[in-house]
PDB file of C-alpha atoms and ligand atoms in Angstrom:
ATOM      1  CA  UNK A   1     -23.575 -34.904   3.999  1.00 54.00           C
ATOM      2  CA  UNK A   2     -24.337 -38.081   5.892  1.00 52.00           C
ATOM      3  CA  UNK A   3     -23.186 -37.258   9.653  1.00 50.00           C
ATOM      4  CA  UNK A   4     -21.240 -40.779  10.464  1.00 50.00           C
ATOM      5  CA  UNK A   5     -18.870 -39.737   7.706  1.00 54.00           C
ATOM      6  CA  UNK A   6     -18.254 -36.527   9.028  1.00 53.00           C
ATOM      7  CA  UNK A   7     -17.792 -38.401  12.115  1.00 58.00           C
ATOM      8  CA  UNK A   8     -15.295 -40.739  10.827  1.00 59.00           C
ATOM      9  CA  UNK A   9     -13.075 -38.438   9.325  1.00 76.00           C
ATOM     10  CA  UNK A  10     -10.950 -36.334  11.778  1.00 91.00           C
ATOM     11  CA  UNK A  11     -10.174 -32.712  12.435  1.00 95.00           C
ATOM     12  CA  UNK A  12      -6.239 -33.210  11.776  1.00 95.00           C
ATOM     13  CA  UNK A  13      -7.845 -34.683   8.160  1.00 97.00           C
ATOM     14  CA  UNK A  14      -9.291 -31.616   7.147  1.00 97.00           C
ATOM     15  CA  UNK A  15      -6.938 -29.349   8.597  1.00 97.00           C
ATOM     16  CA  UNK A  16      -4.343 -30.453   6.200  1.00 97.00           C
ATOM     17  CA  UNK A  17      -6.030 -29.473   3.625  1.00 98.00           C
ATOM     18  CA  UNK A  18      -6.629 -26.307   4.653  1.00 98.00           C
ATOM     19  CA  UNK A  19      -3.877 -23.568   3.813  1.00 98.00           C
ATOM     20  CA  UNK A  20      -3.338 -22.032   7.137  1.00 98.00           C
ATOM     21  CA  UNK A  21      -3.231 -18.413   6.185  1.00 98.00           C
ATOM     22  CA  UNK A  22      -5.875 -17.708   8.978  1.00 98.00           C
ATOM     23  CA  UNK A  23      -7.212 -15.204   7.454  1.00 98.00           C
ATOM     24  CA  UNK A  24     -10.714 -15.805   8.597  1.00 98.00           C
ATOM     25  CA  UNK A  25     -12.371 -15.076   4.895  1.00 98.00           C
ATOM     26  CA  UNK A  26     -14.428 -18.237   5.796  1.00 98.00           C
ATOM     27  CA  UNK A  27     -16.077 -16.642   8.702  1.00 98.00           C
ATOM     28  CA  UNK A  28     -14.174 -18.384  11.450  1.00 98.00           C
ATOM     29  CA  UNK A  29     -11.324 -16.941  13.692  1.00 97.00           C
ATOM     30  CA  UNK A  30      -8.860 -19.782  12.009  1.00 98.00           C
ATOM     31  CA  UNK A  31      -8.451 -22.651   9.912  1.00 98.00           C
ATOM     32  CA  UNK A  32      -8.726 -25.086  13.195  1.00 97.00           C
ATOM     33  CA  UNK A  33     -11.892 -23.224  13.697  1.00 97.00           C
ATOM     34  CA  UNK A  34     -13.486 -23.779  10.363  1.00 98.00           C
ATOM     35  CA  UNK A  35     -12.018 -27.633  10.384  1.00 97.00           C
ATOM     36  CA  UNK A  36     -13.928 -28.082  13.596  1.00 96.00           C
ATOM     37  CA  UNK A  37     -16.824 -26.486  12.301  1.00 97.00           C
ATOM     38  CA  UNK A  38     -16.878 -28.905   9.124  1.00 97.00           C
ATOM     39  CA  UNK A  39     -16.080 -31.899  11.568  1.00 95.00           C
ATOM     40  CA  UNK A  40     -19.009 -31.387  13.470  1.00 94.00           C
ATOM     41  CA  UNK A  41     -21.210 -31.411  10.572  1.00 94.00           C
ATOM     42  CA  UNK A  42     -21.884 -27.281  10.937  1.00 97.00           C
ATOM     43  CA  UNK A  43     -21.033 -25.806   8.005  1.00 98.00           C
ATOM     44  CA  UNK A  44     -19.977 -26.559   4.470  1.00 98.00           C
ATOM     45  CA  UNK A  45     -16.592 -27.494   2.955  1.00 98.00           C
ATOM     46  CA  UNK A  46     -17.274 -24.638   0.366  1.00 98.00           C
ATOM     47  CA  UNK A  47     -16.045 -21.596   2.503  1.00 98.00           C
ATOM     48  CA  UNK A  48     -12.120 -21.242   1.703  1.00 98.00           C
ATOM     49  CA  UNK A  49     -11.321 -18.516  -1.098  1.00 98.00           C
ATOM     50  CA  UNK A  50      -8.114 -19.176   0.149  1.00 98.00           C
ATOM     51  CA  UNK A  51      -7.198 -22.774  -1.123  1.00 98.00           C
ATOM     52  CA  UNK A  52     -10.421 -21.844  -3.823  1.00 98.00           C
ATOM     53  CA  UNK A  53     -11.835 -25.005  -5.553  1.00 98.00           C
ATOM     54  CA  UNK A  54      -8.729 -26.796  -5.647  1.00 98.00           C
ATOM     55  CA  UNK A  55      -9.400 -27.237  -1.945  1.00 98.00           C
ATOM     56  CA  UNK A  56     -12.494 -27.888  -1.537  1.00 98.00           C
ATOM     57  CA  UNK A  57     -12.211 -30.467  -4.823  1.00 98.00           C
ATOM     58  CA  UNK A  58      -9.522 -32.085  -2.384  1.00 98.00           C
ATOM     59  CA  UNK A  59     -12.288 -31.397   0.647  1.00 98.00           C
ATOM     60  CA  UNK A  60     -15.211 -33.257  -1.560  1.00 98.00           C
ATOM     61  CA  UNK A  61     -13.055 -36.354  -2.098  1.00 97.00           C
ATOM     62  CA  UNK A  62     -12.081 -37.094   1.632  1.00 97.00           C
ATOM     63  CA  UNK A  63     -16.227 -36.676   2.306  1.00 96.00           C
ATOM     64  CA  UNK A  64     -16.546 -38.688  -0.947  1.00 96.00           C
ATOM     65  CA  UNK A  65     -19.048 -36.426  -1.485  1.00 97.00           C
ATOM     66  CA  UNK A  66     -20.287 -34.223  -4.989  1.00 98.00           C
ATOM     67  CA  UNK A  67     -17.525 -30.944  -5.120  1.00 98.00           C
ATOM     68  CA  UNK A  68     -19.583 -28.119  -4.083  1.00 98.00           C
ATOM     69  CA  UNK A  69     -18.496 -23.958  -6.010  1.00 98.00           C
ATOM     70  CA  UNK A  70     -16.877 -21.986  -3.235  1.00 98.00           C
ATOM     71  CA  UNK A  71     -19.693 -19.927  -1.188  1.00 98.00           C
ATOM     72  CA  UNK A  72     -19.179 -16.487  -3.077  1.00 97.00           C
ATOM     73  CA  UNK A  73     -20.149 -14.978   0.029  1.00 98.00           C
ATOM     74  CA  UNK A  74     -17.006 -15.634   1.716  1.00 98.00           C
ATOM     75  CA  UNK A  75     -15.007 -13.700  -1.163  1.00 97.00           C
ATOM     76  CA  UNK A  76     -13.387 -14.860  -4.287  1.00 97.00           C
ATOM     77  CA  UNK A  77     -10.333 -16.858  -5.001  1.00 98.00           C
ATOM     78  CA  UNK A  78      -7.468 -15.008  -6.280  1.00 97.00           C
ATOM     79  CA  UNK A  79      -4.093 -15.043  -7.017  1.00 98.00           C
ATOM     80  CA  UNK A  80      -1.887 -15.113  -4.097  1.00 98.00           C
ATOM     81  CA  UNK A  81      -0.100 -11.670  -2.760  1.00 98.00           C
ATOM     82  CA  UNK A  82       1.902 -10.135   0.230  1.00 98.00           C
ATOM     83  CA  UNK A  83       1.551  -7.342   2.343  1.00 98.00           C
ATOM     84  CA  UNK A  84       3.554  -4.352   1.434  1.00 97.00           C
ATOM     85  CA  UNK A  85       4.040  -1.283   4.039  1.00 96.00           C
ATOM     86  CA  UNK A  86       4.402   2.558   2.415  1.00 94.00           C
ATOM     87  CA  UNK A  87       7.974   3.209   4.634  1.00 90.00           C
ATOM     88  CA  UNK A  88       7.399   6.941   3.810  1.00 91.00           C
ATOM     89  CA  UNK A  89       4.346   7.079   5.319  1.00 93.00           C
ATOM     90  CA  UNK A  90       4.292   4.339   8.647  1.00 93.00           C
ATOM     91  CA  UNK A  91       4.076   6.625  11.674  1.00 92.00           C
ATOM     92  CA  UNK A  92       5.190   3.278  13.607  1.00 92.00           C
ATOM     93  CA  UNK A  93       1.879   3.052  15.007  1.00 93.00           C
ATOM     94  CA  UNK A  94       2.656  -1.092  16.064  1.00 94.00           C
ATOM     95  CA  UNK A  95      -1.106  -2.120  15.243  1.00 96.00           C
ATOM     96  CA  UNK A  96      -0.159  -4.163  12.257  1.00 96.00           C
ATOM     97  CA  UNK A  97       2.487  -5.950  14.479  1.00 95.00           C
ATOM     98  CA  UNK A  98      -0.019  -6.989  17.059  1.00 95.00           C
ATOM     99  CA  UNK A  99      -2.299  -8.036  14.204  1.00 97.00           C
ATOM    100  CA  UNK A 100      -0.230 -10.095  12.136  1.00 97.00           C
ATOM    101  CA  UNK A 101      -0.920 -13.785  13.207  1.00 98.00           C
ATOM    102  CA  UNK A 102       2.814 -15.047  12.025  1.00 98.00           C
ATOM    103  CA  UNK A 103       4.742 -11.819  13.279  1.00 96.00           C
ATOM    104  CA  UNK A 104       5.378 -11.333  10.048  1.00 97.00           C
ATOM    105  CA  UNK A 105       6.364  -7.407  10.326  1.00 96.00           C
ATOM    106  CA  UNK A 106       8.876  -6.460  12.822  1.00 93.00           C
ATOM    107  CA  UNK A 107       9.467  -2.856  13.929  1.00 89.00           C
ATOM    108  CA  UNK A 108       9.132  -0.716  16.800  1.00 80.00           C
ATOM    109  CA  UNK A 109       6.717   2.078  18.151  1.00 76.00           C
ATOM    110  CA  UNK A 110       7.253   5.165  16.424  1.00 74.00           C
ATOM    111  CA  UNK A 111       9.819   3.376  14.063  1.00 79.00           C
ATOM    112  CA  UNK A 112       9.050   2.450  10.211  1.00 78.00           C
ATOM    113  CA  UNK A 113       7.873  -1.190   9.905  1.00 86.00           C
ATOM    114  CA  UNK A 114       8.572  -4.087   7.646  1.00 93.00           C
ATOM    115  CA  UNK A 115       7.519  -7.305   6.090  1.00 96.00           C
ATOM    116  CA  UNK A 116       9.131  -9.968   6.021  1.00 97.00           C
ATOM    117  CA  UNK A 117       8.412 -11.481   2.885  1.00 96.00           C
ATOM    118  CA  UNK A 118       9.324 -14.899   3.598  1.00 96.00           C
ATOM    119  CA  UNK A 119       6.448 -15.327   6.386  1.00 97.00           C
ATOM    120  CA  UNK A 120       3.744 -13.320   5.168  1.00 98.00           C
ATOM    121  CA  UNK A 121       1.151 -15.884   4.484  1.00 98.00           C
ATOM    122  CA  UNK A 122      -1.135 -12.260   2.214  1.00 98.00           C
ATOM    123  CA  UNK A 123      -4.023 -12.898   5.044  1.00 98.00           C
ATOM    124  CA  UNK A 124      -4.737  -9.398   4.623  1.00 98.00           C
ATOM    125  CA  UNK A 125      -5.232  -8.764   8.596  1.00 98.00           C
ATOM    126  CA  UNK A 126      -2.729  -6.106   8.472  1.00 97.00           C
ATOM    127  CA  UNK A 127      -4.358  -4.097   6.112  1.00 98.00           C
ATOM    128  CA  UNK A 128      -7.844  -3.371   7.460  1.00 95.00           C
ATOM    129  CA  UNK A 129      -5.702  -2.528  10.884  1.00 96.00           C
ATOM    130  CA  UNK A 130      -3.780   0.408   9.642  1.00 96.00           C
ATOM    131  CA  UNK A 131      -4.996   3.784  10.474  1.00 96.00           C
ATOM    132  CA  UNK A 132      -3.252   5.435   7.714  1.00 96.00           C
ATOM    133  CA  UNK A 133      -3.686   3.337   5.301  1.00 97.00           C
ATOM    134  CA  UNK A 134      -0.188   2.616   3.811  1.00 96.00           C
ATOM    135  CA  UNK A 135      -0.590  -1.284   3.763  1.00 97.00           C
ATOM    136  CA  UNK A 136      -1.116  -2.793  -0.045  1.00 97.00           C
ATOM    137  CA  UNK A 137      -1.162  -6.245  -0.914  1.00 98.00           C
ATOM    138  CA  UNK A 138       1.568  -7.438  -3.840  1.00 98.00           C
ATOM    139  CA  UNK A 139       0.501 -10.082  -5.790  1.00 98.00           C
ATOM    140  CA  UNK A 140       3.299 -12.866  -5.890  1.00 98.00           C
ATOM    141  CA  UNK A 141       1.883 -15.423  -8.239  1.00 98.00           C
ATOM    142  CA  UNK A 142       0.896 -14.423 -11.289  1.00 98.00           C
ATOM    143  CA  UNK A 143      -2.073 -15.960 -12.355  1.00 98.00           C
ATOM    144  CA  UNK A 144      -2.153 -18.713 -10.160  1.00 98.00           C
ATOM    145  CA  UNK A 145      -4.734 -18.934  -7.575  1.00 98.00           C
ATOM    146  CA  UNK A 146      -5.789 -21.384  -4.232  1.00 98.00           C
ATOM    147  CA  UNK A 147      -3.558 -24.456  -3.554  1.00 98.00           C
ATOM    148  CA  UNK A 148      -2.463 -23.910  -7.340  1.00 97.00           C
ATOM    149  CA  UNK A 149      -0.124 -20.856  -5.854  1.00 98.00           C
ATOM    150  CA  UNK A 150       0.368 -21.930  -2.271  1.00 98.00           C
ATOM    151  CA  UNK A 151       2.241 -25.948  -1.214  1.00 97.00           C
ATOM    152  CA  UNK A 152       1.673 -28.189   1.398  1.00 97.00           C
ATOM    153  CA  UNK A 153       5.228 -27.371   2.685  1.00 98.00           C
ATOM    154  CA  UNK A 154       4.486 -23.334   3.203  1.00 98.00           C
ATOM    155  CA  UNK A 155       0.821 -24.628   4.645  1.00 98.00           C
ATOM    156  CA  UNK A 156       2.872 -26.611   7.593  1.00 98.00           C
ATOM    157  CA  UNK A 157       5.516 -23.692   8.007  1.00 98.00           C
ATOM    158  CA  UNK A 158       2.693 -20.957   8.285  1.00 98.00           C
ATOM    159  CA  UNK A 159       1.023 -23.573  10.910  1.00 98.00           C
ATOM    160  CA  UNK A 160       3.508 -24.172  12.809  1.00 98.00           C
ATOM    161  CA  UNK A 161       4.615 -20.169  13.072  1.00 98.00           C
ATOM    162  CA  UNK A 162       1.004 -19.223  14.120  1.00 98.00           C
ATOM    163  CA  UNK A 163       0.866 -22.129  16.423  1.00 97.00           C
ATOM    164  CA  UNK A 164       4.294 -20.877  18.039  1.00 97.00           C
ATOM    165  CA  UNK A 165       2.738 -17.522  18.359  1.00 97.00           C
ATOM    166  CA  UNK A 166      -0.092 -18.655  19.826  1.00 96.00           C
ATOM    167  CA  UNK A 167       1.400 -20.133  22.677  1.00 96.00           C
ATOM    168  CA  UNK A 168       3.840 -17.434  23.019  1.00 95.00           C
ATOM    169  CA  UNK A 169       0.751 -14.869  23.805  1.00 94.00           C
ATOM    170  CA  UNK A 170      -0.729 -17.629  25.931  1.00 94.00           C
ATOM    171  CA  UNK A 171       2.775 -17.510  28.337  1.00 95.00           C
ATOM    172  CA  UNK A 172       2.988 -13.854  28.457  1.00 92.00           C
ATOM    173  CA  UNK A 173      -0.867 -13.424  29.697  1.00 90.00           C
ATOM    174  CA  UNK A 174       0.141 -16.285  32.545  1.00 90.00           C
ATOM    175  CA  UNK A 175       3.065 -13.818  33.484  1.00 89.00           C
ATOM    176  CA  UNK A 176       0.929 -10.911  32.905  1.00 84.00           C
ATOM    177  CA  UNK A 177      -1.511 -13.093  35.460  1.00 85.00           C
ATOM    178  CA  UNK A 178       0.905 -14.003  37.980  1.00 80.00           C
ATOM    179  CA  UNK A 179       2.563 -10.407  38.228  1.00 71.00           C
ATOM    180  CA  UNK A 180      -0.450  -8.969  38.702  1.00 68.00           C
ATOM    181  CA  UNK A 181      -1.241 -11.886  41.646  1.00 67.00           C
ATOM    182  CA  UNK A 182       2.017 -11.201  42.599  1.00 64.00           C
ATOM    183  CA  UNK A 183       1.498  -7.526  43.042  1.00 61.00           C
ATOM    184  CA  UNK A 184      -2.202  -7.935  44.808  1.00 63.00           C
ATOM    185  CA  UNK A 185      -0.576 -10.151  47.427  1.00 63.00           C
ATOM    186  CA  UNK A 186       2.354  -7.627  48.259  1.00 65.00           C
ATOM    187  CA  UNK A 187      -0.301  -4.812  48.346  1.00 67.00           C
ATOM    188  CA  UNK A 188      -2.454  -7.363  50.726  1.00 70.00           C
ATOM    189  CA  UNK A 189       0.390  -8.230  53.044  1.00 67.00           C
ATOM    190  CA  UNK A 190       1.630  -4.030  53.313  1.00 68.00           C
ATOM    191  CA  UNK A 191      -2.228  -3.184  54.068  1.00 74.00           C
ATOM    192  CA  UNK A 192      -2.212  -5.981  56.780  1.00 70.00           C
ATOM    193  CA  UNK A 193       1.261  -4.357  58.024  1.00 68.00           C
ATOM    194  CA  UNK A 194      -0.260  -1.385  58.120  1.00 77.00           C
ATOM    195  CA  UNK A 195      -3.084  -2.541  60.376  1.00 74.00           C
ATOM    196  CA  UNK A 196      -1.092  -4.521  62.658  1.00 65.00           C
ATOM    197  CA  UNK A 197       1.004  -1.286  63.348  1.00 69.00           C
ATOM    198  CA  UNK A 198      -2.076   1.319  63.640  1.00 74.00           C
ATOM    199  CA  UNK A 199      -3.470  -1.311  66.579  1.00 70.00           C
ATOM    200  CA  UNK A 200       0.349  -1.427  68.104  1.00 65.00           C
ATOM    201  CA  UNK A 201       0.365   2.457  68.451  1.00 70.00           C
ATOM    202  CA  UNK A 202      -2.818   2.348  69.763  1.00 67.00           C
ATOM    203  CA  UNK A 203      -1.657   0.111  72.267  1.00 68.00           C
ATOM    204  CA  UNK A 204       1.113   1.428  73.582  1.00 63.00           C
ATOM    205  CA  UNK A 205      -0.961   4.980  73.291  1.00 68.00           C
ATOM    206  CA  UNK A 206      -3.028   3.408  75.926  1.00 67.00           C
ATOM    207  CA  UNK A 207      -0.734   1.495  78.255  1.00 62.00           C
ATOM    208  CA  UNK A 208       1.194   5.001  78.567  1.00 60.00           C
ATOM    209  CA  UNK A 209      -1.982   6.555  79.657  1.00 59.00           C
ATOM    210  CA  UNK A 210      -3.050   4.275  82.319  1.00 55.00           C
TER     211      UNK A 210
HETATM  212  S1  SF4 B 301      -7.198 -20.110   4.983  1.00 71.74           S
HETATM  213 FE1  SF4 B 301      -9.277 -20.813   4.557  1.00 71.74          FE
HETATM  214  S2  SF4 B 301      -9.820 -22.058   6.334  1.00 71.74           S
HETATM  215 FE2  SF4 B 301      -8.029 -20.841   6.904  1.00 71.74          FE
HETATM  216  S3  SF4 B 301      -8.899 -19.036   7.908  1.00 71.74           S
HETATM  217 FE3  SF4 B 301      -8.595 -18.529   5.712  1.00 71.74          FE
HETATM  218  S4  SF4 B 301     -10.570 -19.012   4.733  1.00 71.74           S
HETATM  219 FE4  SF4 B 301     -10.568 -19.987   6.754  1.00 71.74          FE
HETATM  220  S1  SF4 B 302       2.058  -9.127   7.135  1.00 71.74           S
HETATM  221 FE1  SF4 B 302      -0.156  -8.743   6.937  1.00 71.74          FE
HETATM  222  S2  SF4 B 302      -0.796 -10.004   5.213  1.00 71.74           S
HETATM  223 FE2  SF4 B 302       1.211 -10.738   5.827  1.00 71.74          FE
HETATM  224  S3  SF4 B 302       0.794 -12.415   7.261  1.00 71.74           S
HETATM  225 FE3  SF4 B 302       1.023 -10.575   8.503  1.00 71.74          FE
HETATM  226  S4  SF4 B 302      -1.052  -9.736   8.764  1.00 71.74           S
HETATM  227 FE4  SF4 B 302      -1.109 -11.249   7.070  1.00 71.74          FE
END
């Protein structure tokens, strides 16, 4: 692909047509990282199972470029389904919560978890992360597969959801950060305390000998 085009066309470009499941079948931790990736003219436009060759057909005509077959490697393209959790079995373990990159199950430790339908983009994260096993995947749309079984509209939903997460961890690692600051300093200032009054004793130890 001839680089100035590349060039030309922007990451926000690509990233549209992208589905935003970040599900990372493409090899890269998210969709922004795989748009970047194609942007800078370091990988192909043929790695998305996820929007399958609908997207990449729609990926080939912004490059103007021949439509590549999706990269097998990266898996195939299938119908689209959601995570399901086995209530009888979840020991309330929470990994599946910290994985899912929408908060798409809610629950608490030692409590039964549960999808929420609605949100679950089927990125599959949650299900290599159980330890038990009781995650399956529900297919939702028939025999539609790729863009054909996913919209623009739930592409900019799950987008903006992730995004919102995103910055949500971001805040609570500052705080996390700034407690722990917080907590250094008021150790620093009791050790310094604790010096100042060790030479005061001394001190006076001494004057009342003399
Ligand atoms: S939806 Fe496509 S581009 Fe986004 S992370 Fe999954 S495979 Fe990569
Ligand atoms: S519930 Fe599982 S499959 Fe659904 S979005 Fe969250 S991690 Fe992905």
């Amino acid at each position: 692909m001839d680089t100035s085009e590349k060039n030309r066309i922007g990451i926000e470009e690509i990233l549209l047509l992208l589905p935003q499941t970040q599900c990372g079948r493409c090899g890269f931790d998210n969709c922004r990282s795989y748009a970047e990736a194609i942007a800078a003219n370091k990988t192909g436009i043929n790695r998305c199972p996820t929007g399958g060759q609908a997207g990449i057909r729609m990926l080939a005509r912004l490059f103007n470029i021949a439509e590549p077959v999706l990269d097998a490697s990266c898996g195939e393209e299938k119908p689209r389904a959601i995570a399901r959790i086995d209530e009888t079995r979840c020991t309330g373990c929470t990994l599946c919560i910290q994985t899912c990159p929408f908060d798409a199950i809610v629950g608490t430790g030692k409590m039964m978890h549960t999808v929420i339908s609605e949100v679950c983009t089927g990125c599959e994260r949650c299900v290599s992360r159980c330890p038990i096993d009781c995650i399956d995947m529900k297919i939702v749309s028939g025999t539609r597969t790729g863009w054909n079984a996913w919209s623009a509209e739930q592409a900019r939903a799950a987008r903006e959801r992730y995004e919102r997460r995103l910055h949500r961890l971001q805040m609570e690692k500052k705080e996390e950060t700034g407690l722990a600051d917080t907590t250094a300093g008021s150790n620093k200032k009791t050790d310094l305390l604790r010096k100042a009054l060790d030479r005061a004793r001394v001190r006076l130890k001494s004057s009342r000998t003399s």
